[in-house]
């Protein structure tokens, strides 16, 4: 029987364990070679249950989507170790298989069983987005991929470290399958060091409090997470609430892909049924079932911000994923654009929840990370790959306007600073600015999208874009208006052109001095536009965020009486 634990000790231990995960995050962020981890913080660390793999604690700086999805990665390692029967202290597993571990092949996962007194006490895990892991497209966002092998090399769970000894042959395989081996090696060492730090901190914690007390704390944290979730659900009105939205296309054919959800609230339980969602896609908009379930957690975390990063939250939740859908991918289905699919899942969950409790949700954010890769060779023959994602507007809220030029709501990852990108790659940002008239109108308008214009400074480069929201705008809620859509263009023969698939591009070639331009969506509006304060409208016009013509069209002309 697990011993009882007093509230003060529980709070102290919860804080200590969160600090362990936070320190692991910080260790990798400071030591990683690639800016997607070092600057954008596209990584995460956590503690996971010894036998189930369930999330126990996750660092606050890591990506929220990894909270749930890394539990599936740890479960894959637990199953692998059970089959092989050769697990010993000091082992570390590595893999990037996105069907087993979720997200996509760019995310390299390291799992280290933590031993105490000869048994596995828990698992430590590290995941980070490596800059390049092979495949047909530098940076790995290949919008035309039809199978995983066209996105990256696929590594199943294997032992990177055996009983504390690094397996150099595994390292050699990793470095041979990337365009940027120095970057990959730096990131790998950073993740290994983060796991080493976690082991030292856990050893100290167990020495101080004892394994029995720490285990009691972990059990109590799970129970409290469940209790909190049930209380939040019980406060919602019972009923069935539906919503749908669309992905532009799958990158291989120009046909929209529906994402549908029905929320069924009954007392202190919630079911999310995604029946009616598109079937498996030919292109890389598929996600694993584990990723879909983790996405549900992220959406609920936005609706109920006090929820902890703990598997107990999901105990009263029933997630129904239809077999054969793009939310239940099977190997070797391509999954490189998972970010776009989970962003749309979050949008439909928000839209459905707005019908039950509009005071708890925000309007749709810009809904795409716009994964842009520009790659070439320098004059001395060295290869370079600039991969980054870009921001847009967040949805209006019950309390105020949406955030201008924010990062995607699936993550806490930041947009790499322009100074870092220009210093690291042969490009010049001609424009990095807010995009006027991009926000959805409402009592509280959405946030503004952004405009990025990038000029090539080298002789030649190829451009690849994996985006969304080029055909279906971010939606408003509670009577708010939709936002502007995504617009991508590139220079060729002295003219700016747009791609046939609107938000997806493969293999466009730039010459020195030519540009690409990305105009990202704003956020949807919250509440009816005619309820907006005329003084706020006038201020937006005065600041150049909204044109006078657009203000007249969205809000009428009464705002002009307040003066400009």
Coordinates of C-alpha atoms in Angstrom, one line a residue:
X1 CA 0.0 0.0 0.0
X2 CA 1.3 3.5 -0.9
X3 CA 1.8 5.5 2.2
X4 CA -0.1 8.8 2.7
X5 CA 1.8 12.0 2.1
X6 CA 1.1 15.4 3.7
X7 CA 0.3 18.4 1.5
X8 CA 3.5 20.3 2.3
X9 CA 5.8 17.4 1.5
X10 CA 3.8 16.8 -1.7
X11 CA 4.2 20.4 -2.8
X12 CA 7.9 20.4 -2.1
X13 CA 8.5 17.1 -4.0
X14 CA 6.3 18.3 -6.9
X15 CA 8.4 21.4 -7.2
X16 CA 11.7 19.4 -6.9
X17 CA 10.7 17.0 -9.7
X18 CA 9.5 19.8 -12.0
X19 CA 12.8 21.5 -11.3
X20 CA 14.7 18.4 -12.5
X21 CA 12.8 18.4 -15.8
X22 CA 13.3 22.2 -16.1
X23 CA 17.1 21.8 -15.6
X24 CA 17.2 19.1 -18.2
X25 CA 15.5 21.5 -20.6
X26 CA 18.0 24.2 -19.8
X27 CA 20.9 21.9 -20.2
X28 CA 19.9 21.0 -23.8
X29 CA 18.9 24.5 -24.8
X30 CA 22.3 25.8 -23.7
X31 CA 24.3 23.0 -25.4
X32 CA 22.4 22.2 -28.6
X33 CA 24.0 23.2 -31.9
X34 CA 21.0 23.8 -34.0
X35 CA 18.9 26.9 -33.5
X36 CA 15.5 25.1 -33.6
X37 CA 16.5 23.7 -30.2
X38 CA 18.9 26.3 -28.9
X39 CA 16.8 29.4 -29.8
X40 CA 13.3 28.1 -30.6
X41 CA 13.3 25.5 -27.7
X42 CA 11.7 22.7 -29.9
X43 CA 12.5 20.1 -27.3
X44 CA 11.3 18.6 -24.0
X45 CA 12.2 16.5 -21.0
X46 CA 10.2 14.6 -18.4
X47 CA 9.8 11.8 -16.0
X48 CA 7.7 8.8 -16.9
X49 CA 6.2 5.8 -15.1
X50 CA 8.3 2.8 -14.7
X51 CA 5.8 0.2 -16.1
X52 CA 3.1 2.2 -18.0
X53 CA 5.2 5.0 -19.4
X54 CA 2.6 7.5 -18.3
X55 CA 3.7 11.1 -17.9
X56 CA 4.6 12.0 -14.3
X57 CA 6.4 15.4 -14.7
X58 CA 7.4 17.5 -17.6
X59 CA 9.6 20.6 -17.8
X60 CA 7.7 23.9 -18.2
X61 CA 9.9 25.1 -21.1
X62 CA 9.3 22.2 -23.4
X63 CA 6.7 21.8 -26.1
X64 CA 3.2 21.0 -24.6
X65 CA 2.5 18.4 -27.4
X66 CA 5.4 16.3 -26.0
X67 CA 3.6 16.0 -22.6
X68 CA 1.4 13.2 -23.9
X69 CA 3.2 12.0 -26.9
X70 CA 6.4 11.2 -25.1
X71 CA 4.5 8.7 -23.0
X72 CA 3.9 6.7 -26.1
X73 CA 7.7 6.9 -26.9
X74 CA 8.5 5.6 -23.4
X75 CA 5.9 2.8 -23.8
X76 CA 7.6 1.7 -27.0
X77 CA 10.9 1.4 -25.2
X78 CA 9.3 -0.5 -22.3
X79 CA 7.9 -3.0 -24.8
X80 CA 11.2 -3.3 -26.7
X81 CA 13.1 -3.9 -23.4
X82 CA 10.6 -6.5 -22.3
X83 CA 10.9 -8.4 -25.7
X84 CA 14.7 -8.3 -25.6
X85 CA 15.1 -9.1 -21.9
X86 CA 18.5 -7.4 -21.7
X87 CA 17.8 -4.1 -19.9
X88 CA 20.5 -3.1 -17.4
X89 CA 21.4 0.1 -15.6
X90 CA 23.0 2.7 -17.8
X91 CA 21.1 1.8 -21.0
X92 CA 19.8 4.6 -23.2
X93 CA 17.5 4.0 -26.1
X94 CA 17.2 6.3 -29.2
X95 CA 14.7 6.4 -32.0
X96 CA 12.7 8.7 -34.3
X97 CA 9.9 6.4 -35.5
X98 CA 6.9 8.7 -35.5
X99 CA 4.3 5.9 -35.5
X100 CA 5.8 4.5 -32.3
X101 CA 6.9 7.7 -30.7
X102 CA 4.5 10.3 -32.1
X103 CA 5.1 13.7 -33.9
X104 CA 7.4 13.3 -36.8
X105 CA 10.8 11.9 -37.9
X106 CA 12.7 15.1 -37.1
X107 CA 12.1 14.6 -33.4
X108 CA 14.9 12.4 -32.0
X109 CA 13.8 10.7 -28.8
X110 CA 16.2 9.4 -26.1
X111 CA 14.8 7.3 -23.2
X112 CA 16.8 6.3 -20.2
X113 CA 15.4 3.9 -17.6
X114 CA 16.3 5.2 -14.1
X115 CA 17.4 2.5 -11.7
X116 CA 17.2 2.6 -7.9
X117 CA 18.3 -0.3 -5.8
X118 CA 18.4 -2.6 -8.7
X119 CA 15.0 -1.9 -10.2
X120 CA 13.5 0.6 -12.7
X121 CA 12.1 3.4 -10.6
X122 CA 11.0 5.6 -13.6
X123 CA 12.1 6.6 -17.0
X124 CA 13.8 9.9 -18.1
X125 CA 13.2 11.0 -21.6
X126 CA 14.6 13.7 -23.9
X127 CA 13.2 14.7 -27.3
X128 CA 14.6 17.4 -29.6
X129 CA 14.0 18.5 -33.2
X130 CA 17.2 17.8 -35.1
X131 CA 18.0 20.1 -38.0
X132 CA 18.2 17.4 -40.6
X133 CA 17.7 13.7 -40.6
X134 CA 18.1 12.8 -44.2
X135 CA 15.2 12.3 -46.6
X136 CA 14.5 14.1 -49.9
X137 CA 14.1 17.6 -48.5
X138 CA 16.7 19.5 -46.4
X139 CA 15.2 20.1 -43.0
X140 CA 12.7 17.2 -43.6
X141 CA 9.5 19.1 -44.2
X142 CA 8.7 17.5 -47.5
X143 CA 5.1 18.5 -48.5
X144 CA 5.0 16.0 -51.4
X145 CA 6.2 12.9 -49.5
X146 CA 4.0 9.8 -50.0
X147 CA 5.9 7.6 -47.5
X148 CA 8.1 8.0 -44.5
X149 CA 11.3 7.1 -46.4
X150 CA 10.9 10.3 -48.5
X151 CA 10.9 12.4 -45.3
X152 CA 13.8 11.1 -43.4
X153 CA 15.7 7.9 -42.4
X154 CA 13.7 5.9 -39.9
X155 CA 15.3 4.6 -36.7
X156 CA 13.4 2.1 -34.5
X157 CA 14.2 1.9 -30.8
X158 CA 17.8 0.8 -30.4
X159 CA 20.4 1.0 -27.6
X160 CA 22.6 4.1 -28.0
X161 CA 24.2 3.3 -24.7
X162 CA 24.7 -0.2 -23.3
X163 CA 25.4 -0.3 -19.5
X164 CA 27.0 3.1 -19.7
X165 CA 29.0 2.5 -22.9
X166 CA 28.2 4.6 -25.9
X167 CA 27.7 2.5 -29.0
X168 CA 29.8 4.3 -31.6
X169 CA 28.3 2.3 -34.5
X170 CA 24.9 3.8 -33.8
X171 CA 26.4 7.2 -33.7
X172 CA 28.1 6.6 -37.0
X173 CA 24.8 5.5 -38.6
X174 CA 23.1 8.7 -37.3
X175 CA 25.8 11.0 -38.6
X176 CA 25.9 9.3 -42.0
X177 CA 22.2 10.0 -42.5
X178 CA 22.2 13.8 -42.1
X179 CA 23.3 16.7 -44.2
X180 CA 24.5 18.4 -41.0
X181 CA 26.5 15.9 -39.0
X182 CA 28.2 18.4 -36.8
X183 CA 24.8 19.8 -35.8
X184 CA 23.4 16.3 -35.1
X185 CA 26.4 15.3 -33.0
X186 CA 26.1 18.5 -30.9
X187 CA 22.4 17.9 -30.3
X188 CA 22.9 14.3 -29.5
X189 CA 25.6 15.1 -26.8
X190 CA 23.3 17.8 -25.4
X191 CA 20.5 15.3 -25.0
X192 CA 22.8 12.7 -23.4
X193 CA 24.1 15.3 -21.0
X194 CA 20.5 16.3 -20.1
X195 CA 19.7 12.7 -19.2
X196 CA 22.9 12.4 -17.1
X197 CA 21.9 15.5 -15.2
X198 CA 18.4 14.0 -14.6
X199 CA 20.0 10.9 -13.1
X200 CA 22.2 12.9 -10.7
X201 CA 19.2 15.0 -9.6
X202 CA 17.0 12.0 -9.0
X203 CA 19.7 10.1 -7.1
X204 CA 20.0 13.1 -4.8
X205 CA 16.2 13.4 -4.4
X206 CA 15.8 9.7 -3.5
X207 CA 18.7 9.9 -1.1
X208 CA 17.1 12.8 0.7
X209 CA 13.5 11.6 0.8
X210 CA 13.5 7.9 0.2
X211 CA 12.0 6.0 -2.7
X212 CA 8.8 5.2 -0.8
X213 CA 8.0 8.9 -0.2
X214 CA 8.8 10.0 -3.7
X215 CA 6.6 7.2 -5.1
X216 CA 3.8 8.2 -2.8
X217 CA 4.1 11.8 -4.1
X218 CA 3.9 10.6 -7.7
X219 CA 0.8 8.6 -7.0
X220 CA -0.8 11.5 -5.2
X221 CA 0.0 13.9 -8.1
X222 CA -1.8 11.6 -10.6
X223 CA -4.9 11.3 -8.3
X224 CA -5.0 15.1 -7.8
X225 CA -4.7 15.7 -11.6
X226 CA -7.7 13.4 -12.2
X227 CA -9.7 15.1 -9.4
X228 CA -9.0 18.5 -10.9
X229 CA -10.0 17.4 -14.4
X230 CA -13.3 15.9 -13.2
X231 CA -14.1 19.1 -11.3
X232 CA -13.5 21.2 -14.4
X233 CA -15.7 18.9 -16.5
X234 CA -18.5 18.9 -14.0
X235 CA -18.8 22.6 -14.2
X236 CA -19.6 22.4 -18.0
X237 CA -23.2 22.0 -19.3
X238 CA -23.9 18.4 -20.4
X239 CA -24.5 17.9 -24.1
X240 CA -23.1 17.2 -27.5
X241 CA -21.2 19.9 -29.3
X242 CA -19.8 19.6 -32.9
X243 CA -17.4 21.4 -35.1
X244 CA -15.5 20.9 -38.3
X245 CA -12.7 22.6 -40.2
X246 CA -10.4 21.7 -43.1
X247 CA -6.8 21.3 -44.1
X248 CA -6.0 22.9 -47.5
X249 CA -4.7 19.7 -49.1
X250 CA -2.2 16.9 -48.4
X251 CA 0.6 18.2 -50.6
X252 CA 0.0 15.7 -53.4
X253 CA -3.4 16.7 -54.7
X254 CA -5.4 19.8 -54.2
X255 CA -8.4 18.5 -52.3
X256 CA -9.4 19.6 -48.8
X257 CA -9.2 17.3 -45.8
X258 CA -12.0 17.6 -43.2
X259 CA -11.3 17.4 -39.5
X260 CA -14.5 16.8 -37.4
X261 CA -15.1 16.4 -33.7
X262 CA -18.1 15.9 -31.4
X263 CA -17.6 16.7 -27.7
X264 CA -19.9 14.8 -25.4
X265 CA -20.0 16.1 -21.9
X266 CA -21.7 14.0 -19.2
X267 CA -21.1 14.9 -15.6
X268 CA -17.4 14.7 -14.9
X269 CA -16.5 12.8 -18.1
X270 CA -15.8 14.0 -21.6
X271 CA -15.7 12.1 -24.9
X272 CA -14.1 13.5 -28.0
X273 CA -15.3 11.6 -31.2
X274 CA -13.4 12.4 -34.4
X275 CA -15.7 10.4 -36.6
X276 CA -16.1 11.9 -40.1
X277 CA -12.5 13.1 -40.2
X278 CA -10.7 12.4 -43.5
X279 CA -9.2 9.1 -44.2
X280 CA -5.5 8.4 -44.4
X281 CA -3.8 11.0 -46.6
X282 CA -1.5 10.2 -49.5
X283 CA 0.7 13.1 -48.4
X284 CA 2.3 13.9 -45.0
X285 CA -0.7 15.3 -43.1
X286 CA -1.1 12.0 -41.2
X287 CA -0.4 11.6 -37.5
X288 CA -0.2 8.7 -35.2
X289 CA -3.0 7.9 -32.7
X290 CA -0.6 8.8 -29.9
X291 CA 0.0 12.2 -31.4
X292 CA -3.8 12.7 -31.7
X293 CA -4.4 11.8 -28.1
X294 CA -1.6 14.1 -27.0
X295 CA -3.1 16.9 -29.0
X296 CA -6.4 16.5 -27.1
X297 CA -4.4 17.1 -23.9
X298 CA -2.9 20.3 -25.3
X299 CA -6.3 21.7 -26.3
X300 CA -7.8 20.9 -22.9
X301 CA -4.8 22.5 -21.2
X302 CA -5.7 25.7 -23.1
X303 CA -9.3 25.5 -22.0
X304 CA -8.4 24.6 -18.4
X305 CA -5.0 26.3 -17.8
X306 CA -4.6 25.0 -14.2
X307 CA -4.3 21.4 -15.3
X308 CA -0.9 19.9 -14.5
X309 CA 1.4 18.0 -16.9
X310 CA 0.3 14.6 -15.6
X311 CA -1.3 11.5 -17.2
X312 CA -4.0 11.7 -14.5
X313 CA -5.7 14.5 -16.4
X314 CA -6.7 12.1 -19.2
X315 CA -8.4 9.4 -17.0
X316 CA -11.9 10.9 -17.3
X317 CA -11.4 11.6 -21.1
X318 CA -12.4 9.2 -23.8
X319 CA -10.7 10.0 -27.2
X320 CA -12.3 8.1 -30.1
X321 CA -10.0 8.0 -33.2
X322 CA -11.5 6.4 -36.3
X323 CA -9.4 3.6 -37.7
X324 CA -8.1 4.3 -41.2
X325 CA -8.2 8.1 -40.7
X326 CA -5.4 10.5 -41.0
X327 CA -5.4 10.6 -37.2
X328 CA -4.4 7.0 -36.9
X329 CA -1.5 6.6 -39.3
X330 CA 0.2 3.3 -39.9
X331 CA 3.8 2.8 -40.9
X332 CA 5.1 3.8 -43.4
X333 CA 2.6 6.7 -43.8
X334 CA 4.3 10.1 -44.0
X335 CA 3.8 12.3 -40.9
X336 CA 6.1 15.2 -41.5
X337 CA 3.4 17.8 -41.4
X338 CA 1.9 16.6 -38.1
X339 CA 2.0 20.2 -36.8
X340 CA -0.6 21.4 -39.3
X341 CA -3.0 18.5 -38.5
X342 CA -2.8 18.9 -34.7
X343 CA -3.3 22.7 -35.1
X344 CA -6.5 22.0 -36.9
X345 CA -7.5 19.5 -34.3
X346 CA -7.1 22.2 -31.6
X347 CA -9.1 24.6 -33.8
X348 CA -12.1 22.3 -34.0
X349 CA -11.9 21.4 -30.3
X350 CA -12.0 25.1 -29.5
X351 CA -14.9 25.7 -31.9
X352 CA -16.9 22.9 -30.4
X353 CA -16.1 24.0 -26.8
X354 CA -17.2 27.5 -27.6
X355 CA -20.7 26.2 -28.1
X356 CA -20.6 24.8 -24.6
X357 CA -18.6 27.4 -22.7
X358 CA -17.6 30.4 -24.8
X359 CA -16.2 32.1 -21.8
X360 CA -13.4 29.5 -21.6
X361 CA -12.1 29.5 -25.1
X362 CA -10.3 31.8 -27.6
X363 CA -10.9 32.1 -31.3
X364 CA -8.7 30.2 -33.8
X365 CA -5.1 31.2 -33.9
X366 CA -3.3 31.5 -37.3
X367 CA -3.2 27.7 -37.6
X368 CA 0.1 26.9 -39.3
X369 CA 3.8 26.9 -38.4
X370 CA 4.8 27.7 -42.0
X371 CA 7.8 25.4 -42.0
X372 CA 10.2 27.1 -44.5
X373 CA 13.4 25.6 -45.6
X374 CA 16.0 27.4 -47.8
X375 CA 19.0 25.3 -48.6
X376 CA 22.1 25.5 -50.8
X377 CA 25.9 25.5 -50.8
X378 CA 28.3 28.2 -49.9
X379 CA 31.0 29.4 -52.2
X380 CA 33.5 27.0 -50.5
X381 CA 31.2 24.1 -51.1
X382 CA 29.8 23.8 -47.5
X383 CA 26.1 22.9 -47.4
X384 CA 23.7 25.1 -45.5
X385 CA 20.1 24.5 -44.5
X386 CA 18.0 27.3 -43.0
X387 CA 14.9 25.8 -41.5
X388 CA 12.6 27.8 -39.3
X389 CA 8.9 28.2 -38.5
X390 CA 7.1 31.6 -38.5
X391 CA 4.5 33.3 -36.3
X392 CA 1.0 34.7 -36.8
X393 CA -1.9 36.2 -34.9
X394 CA -3.7 34.5 -32.0
X395 CA -7.4 34.4 -31.6
X396 CA -9.4 37.1 -29.7
X397 CA -10.3 36.1 -26.2
X398 CA -13.1 36.8 -23.7
X399 CA -10.8 39.3 -22.0
X400 CA -9.2 41.1 -24.9
X401 CA -7.6 41.2 -28.3
X402 CA -5.5 38.3 -29.6
X403 CA -1.7 38.3 -29.4
X404 CA 0.0 39.9 -32.4
X405 CA 2.7 37.8 -34.1
X406 CA 2.8 34.9 -31.6
X407 CA 4.1 31.4 -31.8
X408 CA 1.9 28.3 -32.5
X409 CA -0.5 27.3 -29.6
X410 CA 0.8 23.7 -29.8
X411 CA 4.1 24.8 -28.3
X412 CA 6.2 27.3 -26.3
X413 CA 8.7 27.2 -29.1
X414 CA 9.8 30.8 -30.0
X415 CA 10.5 32.2 -33.4
X416 CA 14.3 32.3 -33.9
X417 CA 15.5 36.0 -33.9
X418 CA 16.3 37.6 -37.2
X419 CA 19.8 38.4 -36.0
X420 CA 20.5 34.7 -35.4
X421 CA 19.1 33.6 -38.8
X422 CA 21.0 36.3 -40.7
X423 CA 24.2 35.6 -38.9
X424 CA 24.0 31.8 -39.5
X425 CA 22.8 31.7 -43.1
X426 CA 23.3 33.7 -46.3
X427 CA 20.0 35.5 -46.3
X428 CA 18.8 39.0 -45.6
X429 CA 15.3 39.7 -44.2
X430 CA 14.0 42.6 -46.2
X431 CA 10.8 42.7 -44.1
X432 CA 9.8 41.4 -40.7
X433 CA 6.7 43.2 -39.7
X434 CA 3.1 43.0 -38.6
X435 CA 0.6 42.3 -41.4
X436 CA -2.1 45.0 -41.5
X437 CA -5.8 43.9 -42.0
X438 CA -5.0 40.3 -41.2
X439 CA -6.9 40.0 -37.9
X440 CA -10.5 38.7 -37.7
X441 CA -12.9 41.5 -36.5
X442 CA -14.8 41.1 -33.2
X443 CA -15.6 42.6 -29.9
X444 CA -12.1 41.6 -29.3
X445 CA -10.2 41.3 -32.6
X446 CA -7.7 38.6 -33.4
X447 CA -4.0 39.2 -33.3
X448 CA -2.1 40.4 -36.3
X449 CA -0.2 38.1 -38.6
X450 CA 3.2 38.9 -39.9
X451 CA 5.0 39.6 -43.2
X452 CA 8.5 38.1 -43.8
X453 CA 10.4 38.8 -47.0
X454 CA 13.7 37.0 -47.3
X455 CA 16.4 37.7 -50.0
X456 CA 19.0 35.1 -51.0
X457 CA 22.7 36.3 -50.7
X458 CA 24.3 33.2 -52.1
X459 CA 24.4 32.1 -55.8
X460 CA 21.6 29.6 -55.7
X461 CA 19.2 27.9 -53.2
X462 CA 16.2 25.7 -53.2
X463 CA 13.0 26.6 -51.3
X464 CA 10.5 24.3 -49.6
X465 CA 7.4 25.4 -47.7
X466 CA 5.0 23.3 -45.6
X467 CA 2.1 25.5 -44.5
X468 CA -1.6 25.6 -44.2
X469 CA -4.5 28.1 -44.0
X470 CA -4.1 29.1 -47.6
X471 CA -7.7 28.2 -48.5
X472 CA -9.6 28.1 -45.2
X473 CA -9.1 31.0 -42.8
X474 CA -8.8 30.9 -39.0
X475 CA -12.3 31.1 -37.6
X476 CA -13.8 33.5 -35.1
X477 CA -16.0 32.3 -32.3
X478 CA -19.0 33.7 -30.4
X479 CA -19.9 35.8 -33.4
X480 CA -16.4 36.9 -34.3
X481 CA -15.2 37.1 -37.9
X482 CA -12.6 35.0 -39.7
X483 CA -9.0 36.2 -40.1
X484 CA -7.0 36.6 -43.3
X485 CA -5.5 33.6 -45.0
X486 CA -1.9 32.5 -45.5
X487 CA -0.1 33.9 -48.6
X488 CA 3.2 32.6 -49.9
X489 CA 5.0 34.0 -53.0
X490 CA 8.4 33.7 -54.5
X491 CA 10.4 35.6 -57.1
X492 CA 11.1 34.1 -60.5
X493 CA 12.1 35.9 -63.7
X494 CA 11.5 39.3 -62.1
X495 CA 8.0 38.6 -61.0
X496 CA 6.4 37.3 -57.7
X497 CA 4.5 34.0 -58.2
X498 CA 2.3 31.9 -56.0
X499 CA 2.4 28.1 -55.9
X500 CA -0.4 25.9 -57.3
X501 CA -1.0 24.2 -53.9
X502 CA -1.1 27.7 -52.2
X503 CA 0.5 26.7 -48.9
X504 CA 3.0 24.0 -50.0
X505 CA 6.1 24.3 -52.2
X506 CA 8.8 21.8 -53.2
X507 CA 12.0 22.6 -55.1
X508 CA 11.5 26.2 -56.1
X509 CA 14.9 27.6 -57.1
X510 CA 16.1 31.1 -56.1
X511 CA 19.1 33.0 -57.6
X512 CA 21.1 35.5 -55.8
X513 CA 19.0 38.6 -55.0
X514 CA 15.7 36.9 -55.4
X515 CA 13.2 36.8 -52.6
X516 CA 10.5 34.7 -51.0
X517 CA 7.6 36.4 -49.2
X518 CA 5.4 34.9 -46.4
X519 CA 2.2 36.7 -45.3
X520 CA 0.9 34.8 -42.3
X521 CA -2.7 34.7 -41.1
X522 CA -4.0 36.6 -38.2
X523 CA -6.2 35.3 -35.4
X524 CA -10.0 35.0 -35.5
X525 CA -12.2 37.5 -33.7
X526 CA -14.1 36.9 -30.5
X527 CA -17.6 38.2 -30.1
X528 CA -19.7 40.3 -32.6
X529 CA -17.8 43.1 -34.3
X530 CA -20.6 45.7 -33.6
X531 CA -19.8 45.3 -29.9
X532 CA -16.2 46.6 -30.3
X533 CA -15.3 49.8 -28.5
X534 CA -15.1 52.5 -31.2
X535 CA -12.0 54.0 -29.5
X536 CA -10.2 50.6 -29.9
X537 CA -11.1 50.7 -33.6
X538 CA -9.8 54.2 -34.0
X539 CA -6.6 53.3 -32.2
X540 CA -6.0 50.3 -34.5
X541 CA -6.5 52.6 -37.5
X542 CA -4.1 55.2 -36.1
X543 CA -1.4 52.6 -35.5
X544 CA -1.7 51.2 -39.0
X545 CA -2.9 47.8 -37.9
X546 CA -6.3 48.2 -39.6
X547 CA -6.9 50.3 -42.7
X548 CA -9.8 52.9 -42.5
X549 CA -11.5 51.0 -45.4
X550 CA -11.3 47.7 -43.6
X551 CA -12.5 49.3 -40.4
X552 CA -15.6 50.7 -42.2
X553 CA -16.3 47.3 -43.8
X554 CA -16.0 45.3 -40.5
X555 CA -17.3 47.7 -37.9
X556 CA -19.3 50.5 -39.7
X557 CA -18.3 54.1 -39.6
X558 CA -19.3 55.1 -36.0
X559 CA -15.6 54.8 -34.9
X560 CA -14.8 57.9 -37.0
X561 CA -16.7 60.0 -34.6
X562 CA -14.2 59.3 -31.9
X563 CA -11.5 61.1 -33.9
X564 CA -8.3 59.7 -35.4

